Tab-separated table of C-alpha atoms in Angstrom:
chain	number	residue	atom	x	y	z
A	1	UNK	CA	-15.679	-38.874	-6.989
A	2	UNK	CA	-16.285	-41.730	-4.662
A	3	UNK	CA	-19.029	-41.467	-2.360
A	4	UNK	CA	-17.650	-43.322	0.689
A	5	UNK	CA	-14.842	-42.929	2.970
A	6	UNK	CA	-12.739	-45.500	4.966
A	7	UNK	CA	-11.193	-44.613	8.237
A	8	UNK	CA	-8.920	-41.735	8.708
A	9	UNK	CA	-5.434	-42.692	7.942
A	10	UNK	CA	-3.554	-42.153	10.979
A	11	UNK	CA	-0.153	-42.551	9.889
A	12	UNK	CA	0.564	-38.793	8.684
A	13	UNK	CA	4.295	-38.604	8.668
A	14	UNK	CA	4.507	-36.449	5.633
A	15	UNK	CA	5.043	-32.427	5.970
A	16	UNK	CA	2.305	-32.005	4.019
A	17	UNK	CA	1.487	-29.317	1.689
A	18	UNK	CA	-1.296	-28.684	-0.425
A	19	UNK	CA	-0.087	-27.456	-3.441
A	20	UNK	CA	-2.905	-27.352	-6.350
A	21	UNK	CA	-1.763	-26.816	-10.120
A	22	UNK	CA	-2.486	-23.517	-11.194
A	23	UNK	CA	-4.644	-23.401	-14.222
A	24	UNK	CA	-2.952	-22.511	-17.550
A	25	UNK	CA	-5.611	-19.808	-18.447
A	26	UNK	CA	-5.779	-18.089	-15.421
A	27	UNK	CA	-5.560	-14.434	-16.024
A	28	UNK	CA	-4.135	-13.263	-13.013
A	29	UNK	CA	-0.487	-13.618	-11.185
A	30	UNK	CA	0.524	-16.307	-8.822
A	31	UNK	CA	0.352	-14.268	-6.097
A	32	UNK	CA	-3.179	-13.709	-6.073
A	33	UNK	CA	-6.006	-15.308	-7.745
A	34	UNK	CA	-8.234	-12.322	-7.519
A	35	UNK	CA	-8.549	-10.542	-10.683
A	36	UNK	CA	-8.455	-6.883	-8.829
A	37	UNK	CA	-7.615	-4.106	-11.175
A	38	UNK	CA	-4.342	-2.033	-9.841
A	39	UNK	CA	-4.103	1.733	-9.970
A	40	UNK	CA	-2.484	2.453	-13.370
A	41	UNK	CA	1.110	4.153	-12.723
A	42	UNK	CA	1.723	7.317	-14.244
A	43	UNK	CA	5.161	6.622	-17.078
A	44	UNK	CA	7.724	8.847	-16.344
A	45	UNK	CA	7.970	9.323	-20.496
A	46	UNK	CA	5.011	11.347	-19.538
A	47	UNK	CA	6.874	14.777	-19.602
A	48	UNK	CA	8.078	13.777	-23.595
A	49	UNK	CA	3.727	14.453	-24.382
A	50	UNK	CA	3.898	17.821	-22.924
A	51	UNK	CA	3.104	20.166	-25.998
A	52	UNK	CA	6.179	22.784	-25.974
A	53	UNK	CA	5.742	25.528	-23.548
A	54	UNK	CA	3.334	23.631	-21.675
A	55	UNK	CA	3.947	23.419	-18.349
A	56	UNK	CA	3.591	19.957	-15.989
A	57	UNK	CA	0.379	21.222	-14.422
A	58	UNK	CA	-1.364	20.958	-17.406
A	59	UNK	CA	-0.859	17.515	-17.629
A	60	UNK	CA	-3.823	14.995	-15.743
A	61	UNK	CA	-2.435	12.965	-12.945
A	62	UNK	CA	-4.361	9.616	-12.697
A	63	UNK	CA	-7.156	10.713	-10.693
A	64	UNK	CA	-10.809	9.103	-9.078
A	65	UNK	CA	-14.024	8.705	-9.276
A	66	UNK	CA	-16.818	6.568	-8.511
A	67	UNK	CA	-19.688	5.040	-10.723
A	68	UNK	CA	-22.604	2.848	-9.127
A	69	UNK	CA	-20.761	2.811	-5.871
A	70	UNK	CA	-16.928	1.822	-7.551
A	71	UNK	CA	-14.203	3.435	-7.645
A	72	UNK	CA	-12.735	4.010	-10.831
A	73	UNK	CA	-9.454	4.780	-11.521
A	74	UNK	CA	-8.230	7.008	-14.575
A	75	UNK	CA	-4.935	7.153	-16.367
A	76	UNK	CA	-3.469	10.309	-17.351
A	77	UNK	CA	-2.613	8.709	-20.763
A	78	UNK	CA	-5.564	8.554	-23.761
A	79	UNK	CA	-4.888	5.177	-24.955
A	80	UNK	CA	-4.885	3.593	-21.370
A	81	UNK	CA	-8.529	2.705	-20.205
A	82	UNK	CA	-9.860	2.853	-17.097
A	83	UNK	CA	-10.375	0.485	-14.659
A	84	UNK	CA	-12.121	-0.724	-11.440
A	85	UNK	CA	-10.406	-1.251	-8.175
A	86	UNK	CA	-12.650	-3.540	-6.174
A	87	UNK	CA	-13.313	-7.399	-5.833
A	88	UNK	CA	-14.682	-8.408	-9.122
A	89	UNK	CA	-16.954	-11.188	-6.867
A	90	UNK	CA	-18.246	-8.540	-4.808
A	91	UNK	CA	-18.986	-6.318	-7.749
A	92	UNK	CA	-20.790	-9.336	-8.950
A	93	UNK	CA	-22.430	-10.059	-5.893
A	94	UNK	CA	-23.778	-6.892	-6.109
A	95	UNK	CA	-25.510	-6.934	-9.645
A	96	UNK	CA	-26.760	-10.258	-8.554
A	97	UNK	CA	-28.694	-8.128	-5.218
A	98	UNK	CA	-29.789	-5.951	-7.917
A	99	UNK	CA	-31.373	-8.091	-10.125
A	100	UNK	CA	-32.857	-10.285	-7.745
A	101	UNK	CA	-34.878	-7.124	-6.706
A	102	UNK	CA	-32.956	-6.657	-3.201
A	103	UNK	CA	-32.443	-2.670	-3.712
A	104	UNK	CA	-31.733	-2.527	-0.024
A	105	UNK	CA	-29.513	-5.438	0.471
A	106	UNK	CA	-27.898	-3.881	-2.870
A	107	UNK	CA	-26.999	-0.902	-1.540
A	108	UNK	CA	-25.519	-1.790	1.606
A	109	UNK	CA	-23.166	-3.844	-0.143
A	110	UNK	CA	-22.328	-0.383	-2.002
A	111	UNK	CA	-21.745	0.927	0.875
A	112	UNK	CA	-19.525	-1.376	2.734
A	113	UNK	CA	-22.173	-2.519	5.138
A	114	UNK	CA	-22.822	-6.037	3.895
A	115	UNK	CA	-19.575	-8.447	4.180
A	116	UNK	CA	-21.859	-11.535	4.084
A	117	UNK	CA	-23.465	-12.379	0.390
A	118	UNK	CA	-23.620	-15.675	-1.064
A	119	UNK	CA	-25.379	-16.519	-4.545
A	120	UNK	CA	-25.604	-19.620	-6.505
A	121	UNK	CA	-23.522	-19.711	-10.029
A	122	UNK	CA	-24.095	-21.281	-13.294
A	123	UNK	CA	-20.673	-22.935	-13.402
A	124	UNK	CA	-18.168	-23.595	-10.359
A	125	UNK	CA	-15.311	-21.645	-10.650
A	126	UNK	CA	-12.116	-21.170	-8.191
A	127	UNK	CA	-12.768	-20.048	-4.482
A	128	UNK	CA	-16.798	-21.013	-5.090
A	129	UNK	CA	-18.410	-23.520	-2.700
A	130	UNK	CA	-20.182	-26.505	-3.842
A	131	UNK	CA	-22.959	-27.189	-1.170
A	132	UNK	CA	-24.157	-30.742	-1.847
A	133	UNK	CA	-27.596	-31.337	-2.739
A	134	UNK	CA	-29.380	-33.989	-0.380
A	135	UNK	CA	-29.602	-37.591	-2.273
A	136	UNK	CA	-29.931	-41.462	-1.713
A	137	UNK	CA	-26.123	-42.678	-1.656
A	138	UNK	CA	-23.973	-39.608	-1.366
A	139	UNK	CA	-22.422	-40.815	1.515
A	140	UNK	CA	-19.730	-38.953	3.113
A	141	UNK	CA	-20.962	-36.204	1.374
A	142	UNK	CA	-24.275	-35.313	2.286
A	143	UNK	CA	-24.671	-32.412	3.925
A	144	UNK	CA	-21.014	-31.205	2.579
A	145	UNK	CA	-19.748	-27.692	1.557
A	146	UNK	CA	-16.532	-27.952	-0.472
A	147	UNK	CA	-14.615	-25.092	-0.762
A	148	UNK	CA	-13.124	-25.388	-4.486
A	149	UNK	CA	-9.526	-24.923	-5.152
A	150	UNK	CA	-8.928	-25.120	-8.456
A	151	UNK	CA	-11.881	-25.830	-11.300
A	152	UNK	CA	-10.787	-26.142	-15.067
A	153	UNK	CA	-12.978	-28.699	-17.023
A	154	UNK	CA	-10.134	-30.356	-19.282
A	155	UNK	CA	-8.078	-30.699	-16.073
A	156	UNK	CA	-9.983	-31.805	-13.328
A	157	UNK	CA	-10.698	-30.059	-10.439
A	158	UNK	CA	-9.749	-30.340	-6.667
A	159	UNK	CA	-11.236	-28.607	-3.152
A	160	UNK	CA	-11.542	-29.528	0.563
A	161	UNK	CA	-14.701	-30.176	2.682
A	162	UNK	CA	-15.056	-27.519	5.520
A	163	UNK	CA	-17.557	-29.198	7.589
A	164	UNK	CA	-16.608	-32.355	8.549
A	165	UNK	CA	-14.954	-33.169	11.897
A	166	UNK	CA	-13.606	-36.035	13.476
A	167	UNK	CA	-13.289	-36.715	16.925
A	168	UNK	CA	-9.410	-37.213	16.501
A	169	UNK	CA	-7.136	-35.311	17.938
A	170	UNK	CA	-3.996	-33.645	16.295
A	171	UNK	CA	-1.756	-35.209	18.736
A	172	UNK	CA	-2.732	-38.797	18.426
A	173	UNK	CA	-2.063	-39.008	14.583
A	174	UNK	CA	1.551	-39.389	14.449
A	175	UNK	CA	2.650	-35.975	13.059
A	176	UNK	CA	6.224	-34.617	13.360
A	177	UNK	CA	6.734	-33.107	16.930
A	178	UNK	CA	6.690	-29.182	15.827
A	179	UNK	CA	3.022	-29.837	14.153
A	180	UNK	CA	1.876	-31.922	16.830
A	181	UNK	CA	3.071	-29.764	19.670
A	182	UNK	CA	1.398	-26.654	18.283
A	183	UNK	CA	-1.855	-28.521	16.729
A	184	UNK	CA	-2.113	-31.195	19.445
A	185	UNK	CA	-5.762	-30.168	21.169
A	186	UNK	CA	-7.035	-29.612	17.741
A	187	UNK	CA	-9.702	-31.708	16.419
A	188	UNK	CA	-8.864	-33.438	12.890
A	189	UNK	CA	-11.088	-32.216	9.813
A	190	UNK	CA	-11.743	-34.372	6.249
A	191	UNK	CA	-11.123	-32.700	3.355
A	192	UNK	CA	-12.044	-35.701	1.380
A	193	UNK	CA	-11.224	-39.110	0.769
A	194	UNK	CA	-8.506	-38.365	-1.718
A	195	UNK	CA	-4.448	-38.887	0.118
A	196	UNK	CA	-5.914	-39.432	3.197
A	197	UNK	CA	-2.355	-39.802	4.154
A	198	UNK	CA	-1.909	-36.101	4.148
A	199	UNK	CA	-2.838	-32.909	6.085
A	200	UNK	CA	-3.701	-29.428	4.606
A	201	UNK	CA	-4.379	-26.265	6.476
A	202	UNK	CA	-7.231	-23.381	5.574
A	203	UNK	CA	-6.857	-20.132	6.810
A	204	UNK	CA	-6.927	-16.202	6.686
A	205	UNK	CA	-3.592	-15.263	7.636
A	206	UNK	CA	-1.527	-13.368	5.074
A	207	UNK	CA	1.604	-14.097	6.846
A	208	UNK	CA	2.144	-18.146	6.691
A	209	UNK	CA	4.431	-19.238	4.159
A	210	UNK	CA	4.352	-21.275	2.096
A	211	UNK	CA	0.583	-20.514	1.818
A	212	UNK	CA	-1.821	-20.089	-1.754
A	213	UNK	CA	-4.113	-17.872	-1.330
A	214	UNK	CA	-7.608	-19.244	-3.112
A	215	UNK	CA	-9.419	-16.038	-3.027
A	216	UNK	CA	-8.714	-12.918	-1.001
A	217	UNK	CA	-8.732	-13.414	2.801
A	218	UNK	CA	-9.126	-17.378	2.249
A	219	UNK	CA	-5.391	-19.437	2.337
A	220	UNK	CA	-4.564	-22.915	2.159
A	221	UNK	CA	-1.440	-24.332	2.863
A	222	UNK	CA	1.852	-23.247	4.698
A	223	UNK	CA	1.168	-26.200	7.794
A	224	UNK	CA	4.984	-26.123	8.820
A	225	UNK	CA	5.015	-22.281	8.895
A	226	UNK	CA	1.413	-21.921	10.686
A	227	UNK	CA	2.765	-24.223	13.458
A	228	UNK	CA	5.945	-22.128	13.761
A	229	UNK	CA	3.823	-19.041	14.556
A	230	UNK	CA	1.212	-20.793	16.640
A	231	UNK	CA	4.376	-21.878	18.791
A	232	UNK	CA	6.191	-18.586	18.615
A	233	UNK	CA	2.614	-17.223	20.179
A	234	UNK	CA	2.188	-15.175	16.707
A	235	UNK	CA	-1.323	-17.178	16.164
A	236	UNK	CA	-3.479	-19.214	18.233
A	237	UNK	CA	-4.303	-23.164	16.718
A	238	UNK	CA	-8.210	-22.143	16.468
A	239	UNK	CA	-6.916	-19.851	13.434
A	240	UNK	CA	-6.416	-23.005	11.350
A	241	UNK	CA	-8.407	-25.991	10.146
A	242	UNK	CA	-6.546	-29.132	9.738
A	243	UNK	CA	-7.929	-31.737	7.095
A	244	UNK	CA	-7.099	-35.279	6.006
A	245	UNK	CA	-7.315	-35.511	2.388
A	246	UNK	CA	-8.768	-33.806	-0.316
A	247	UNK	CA	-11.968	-34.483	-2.583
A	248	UNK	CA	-10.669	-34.506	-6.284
A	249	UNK	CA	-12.587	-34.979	-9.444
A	250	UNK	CA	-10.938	-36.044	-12.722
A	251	UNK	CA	-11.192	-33.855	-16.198
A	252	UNK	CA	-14.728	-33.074	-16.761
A	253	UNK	CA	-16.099	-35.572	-13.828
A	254	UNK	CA	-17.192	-32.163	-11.986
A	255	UNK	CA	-19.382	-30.825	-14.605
A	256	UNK	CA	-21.008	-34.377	-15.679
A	257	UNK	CA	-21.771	-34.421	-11.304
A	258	UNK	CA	-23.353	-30.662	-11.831
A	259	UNK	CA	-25.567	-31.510	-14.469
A	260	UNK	CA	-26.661	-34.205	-12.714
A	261	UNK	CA	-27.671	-32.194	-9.652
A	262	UNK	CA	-25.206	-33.722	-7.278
A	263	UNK	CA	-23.390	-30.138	-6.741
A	264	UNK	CA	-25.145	-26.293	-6.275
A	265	UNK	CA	-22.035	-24.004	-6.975
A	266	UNK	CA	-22.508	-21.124	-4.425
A	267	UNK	CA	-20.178	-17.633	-4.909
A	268	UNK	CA	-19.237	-16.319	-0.991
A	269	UNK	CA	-17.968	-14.296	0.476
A	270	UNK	CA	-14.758	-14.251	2.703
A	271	UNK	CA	-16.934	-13.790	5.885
A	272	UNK	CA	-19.495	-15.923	4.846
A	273	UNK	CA	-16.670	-18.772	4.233
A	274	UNK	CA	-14.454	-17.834	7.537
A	275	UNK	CA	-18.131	-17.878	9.547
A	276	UNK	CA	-18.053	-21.738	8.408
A	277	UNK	CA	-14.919	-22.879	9.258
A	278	UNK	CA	-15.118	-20.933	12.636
A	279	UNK	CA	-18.769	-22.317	13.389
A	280	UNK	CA	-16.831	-25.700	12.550
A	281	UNK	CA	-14.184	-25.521	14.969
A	282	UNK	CA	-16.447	-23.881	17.933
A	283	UNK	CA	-18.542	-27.015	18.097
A	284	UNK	CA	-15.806	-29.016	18.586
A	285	UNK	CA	-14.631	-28.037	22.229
A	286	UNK	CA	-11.410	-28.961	23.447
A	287	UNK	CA	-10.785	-31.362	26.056
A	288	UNK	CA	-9.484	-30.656	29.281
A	289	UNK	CA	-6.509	-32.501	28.369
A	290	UNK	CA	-5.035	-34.360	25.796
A	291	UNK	CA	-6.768	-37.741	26.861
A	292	UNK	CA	-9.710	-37.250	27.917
A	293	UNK	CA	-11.685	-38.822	25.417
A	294	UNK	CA	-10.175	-41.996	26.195
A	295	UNK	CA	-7.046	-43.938	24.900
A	296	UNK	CA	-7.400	-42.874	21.708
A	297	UNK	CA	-7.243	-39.163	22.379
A	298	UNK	CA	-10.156	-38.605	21.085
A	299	UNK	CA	-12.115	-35.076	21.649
A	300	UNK	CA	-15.385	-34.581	22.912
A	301	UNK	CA	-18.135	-33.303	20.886
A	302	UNK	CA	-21.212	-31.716	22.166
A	303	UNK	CA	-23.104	-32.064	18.775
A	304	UNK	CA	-22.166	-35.500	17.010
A	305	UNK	CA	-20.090	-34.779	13.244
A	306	UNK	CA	-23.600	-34.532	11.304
A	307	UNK	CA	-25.201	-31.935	13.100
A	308	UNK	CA	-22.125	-29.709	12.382
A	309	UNK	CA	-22.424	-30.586	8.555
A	310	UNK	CA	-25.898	-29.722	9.045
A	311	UNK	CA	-25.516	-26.383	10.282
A	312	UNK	CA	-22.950	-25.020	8.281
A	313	UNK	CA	-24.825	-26.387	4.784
A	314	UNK	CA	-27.974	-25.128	6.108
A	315	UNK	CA	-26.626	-21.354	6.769
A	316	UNK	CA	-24.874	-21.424	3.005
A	317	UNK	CA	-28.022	-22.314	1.461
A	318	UNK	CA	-29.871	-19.575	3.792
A	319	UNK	CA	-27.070	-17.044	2.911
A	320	UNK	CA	-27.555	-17.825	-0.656
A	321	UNK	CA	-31.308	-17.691	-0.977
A	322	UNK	CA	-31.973	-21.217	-0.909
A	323	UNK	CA	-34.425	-22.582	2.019
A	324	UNK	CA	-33.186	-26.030	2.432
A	325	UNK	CA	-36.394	-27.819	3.329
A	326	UNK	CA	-36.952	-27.098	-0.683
A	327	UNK	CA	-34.027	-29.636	-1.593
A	328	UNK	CA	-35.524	-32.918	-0.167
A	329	UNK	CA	-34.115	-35.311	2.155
A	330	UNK	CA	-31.251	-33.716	4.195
């Protein structure tokens, strides 16, 4: 992946769409990349079991319990297992608390209480964040956190950068009138140096179409129909993160960066990811008005671009355990 960025393309006449390739041995549906386990259905050949002169009460309806804090569904039928109805990451997130020797932190999380976890992974997968460790020439990307896409070794592997800003405006790149009219006070993200030429959207609303969701709660995609309900006063624009581009890595390029110690793949959770993108936006401010950082329509910043890399790194590597002062130069 290169490690330097030109200027911002300006010229972004496309409706763009982010549209990553699914991965061939992804085990769950298309509309949802979260493995969750569904209740199992009762068949209605279930009667055709009853043993004659039975009667229908005496038959188990799927029924639940929980184990270690999860609730477990069970099917009525013998040769149907049971199975867990939860977040598999969160589960996971959990056992990783556990382990660690955070009972307490553990336990909340059982209960509901904790919505914020982060914790680093052996290998990158989907929906993880890779939180750049500080280095001599990483350019552009020092001090990133990439919010992965879509990982599969053979394949390559694709994701956006969530805290970088520009000090463009959406109004002042050329977009089609609908996008610019709903976006235009918005500051102008990169994703990445990859199709500059292009703008993709990250959010958490279920309802834009058009929209993939990358793990529960967290959506990219759907620009045309997020602008049609920012206009239609359905959504306001700070709900959405525009980006330029995309930061792409060819079949096994990701892994050969890991094991060099470019990359620490981080698991996170929804909040955890939505509390970056929102920190993101807030420290950009809006203008008073369209112009008023000059000709250009640029926006002005109260923190320059690197100090809002450098907070929203920072609090992943905080969230995940790691105090960043360890890592070197940053």
């Amino acid at each position: 992946m290169a490690a330097t960025c030109s200027a911002v393309a300006l010229q972004l006449l496309q409706r763009p769409a982010l549209q990553p390739r699914r991965p061939r041995n992804a085990p769950c549906a298309r509309r949802s990349v979260l493995c969750q386990a569904q209740m199992v259905p009762e068949e209605p050949e279930a009667q055709q079991h009853l043993d004659e002169g039975a009667s229908s009460d005496d038959v188990p309806s799927s029924s639940s319990l929980h184990w270690e804090g999860l609730p477990i569904t069970f099917s009525p039928h013998a040769d149907l297992p049971p199975v867990l109805v939860q977040d598999w990451r969160a589960f996971r997130a959990r056992l990783v608390a556990m382990e660690s020797g955070q009972t307490a932190r553990a336990t909340s999380m059982q209960l509901g209480r904790e919505e914020r976890w982060a914790h680093v992974l052996t290998q990158p997968e989907r929906g993880c964040l890779l939180v750049a460790r500080p280095r001599p020439g990483l350019g552009m990307f020092q001090n990133t956190v990439i919010l992965l896409l879509e990982h599969e070794d053979g394949e390559g592997s694709s994701g956006l950068v969530i805290n970088m800003p520009t000090p463009l405006l959406i109004s002042n790149l050329g977009l089609e009138e609908d996008i610019a009219d709903a976006f235009r006070q918005c500051p102008l993200f990169i994703g990445g140096p990859v199709t500059k030429n292009l703008l993709h959207v990250l959010h958490a609303r279920r309802d834009v179409e058009g929209a993939l969701e990358i793990l529960e709660g967290v959506y990219a995609g759907g620009v045309e129909s997020a602008s049609e309900l920012v206009r239609r006063g359905d959504a306001a624009p700070q709900d959405f993160m525009l980006l330029s581009g995309y930061s792409g890595w060819g079949p096994w390029q990701l892994q050969q960066e890991l094991r060099a110690g470019t990359w620490i793949p981080v698991a996170a959770s929804q909040t955890v990811i939505m509390d970056c993108l929102k920190e993101s936006l807030a420290w950009n401010p809006q203008p008073t008005n369209a112009m008023a950082g000059g000709a250009g329509g640029s926006a002005r910043m109260a923190p320059n671009s690197e100090d809002v890399k450098r907070m929203c790194w920072q609090r992943v590597l905080w969230r995940a355990g790691i105090e960043p002062h360890t890592l070197g130069m940053h």
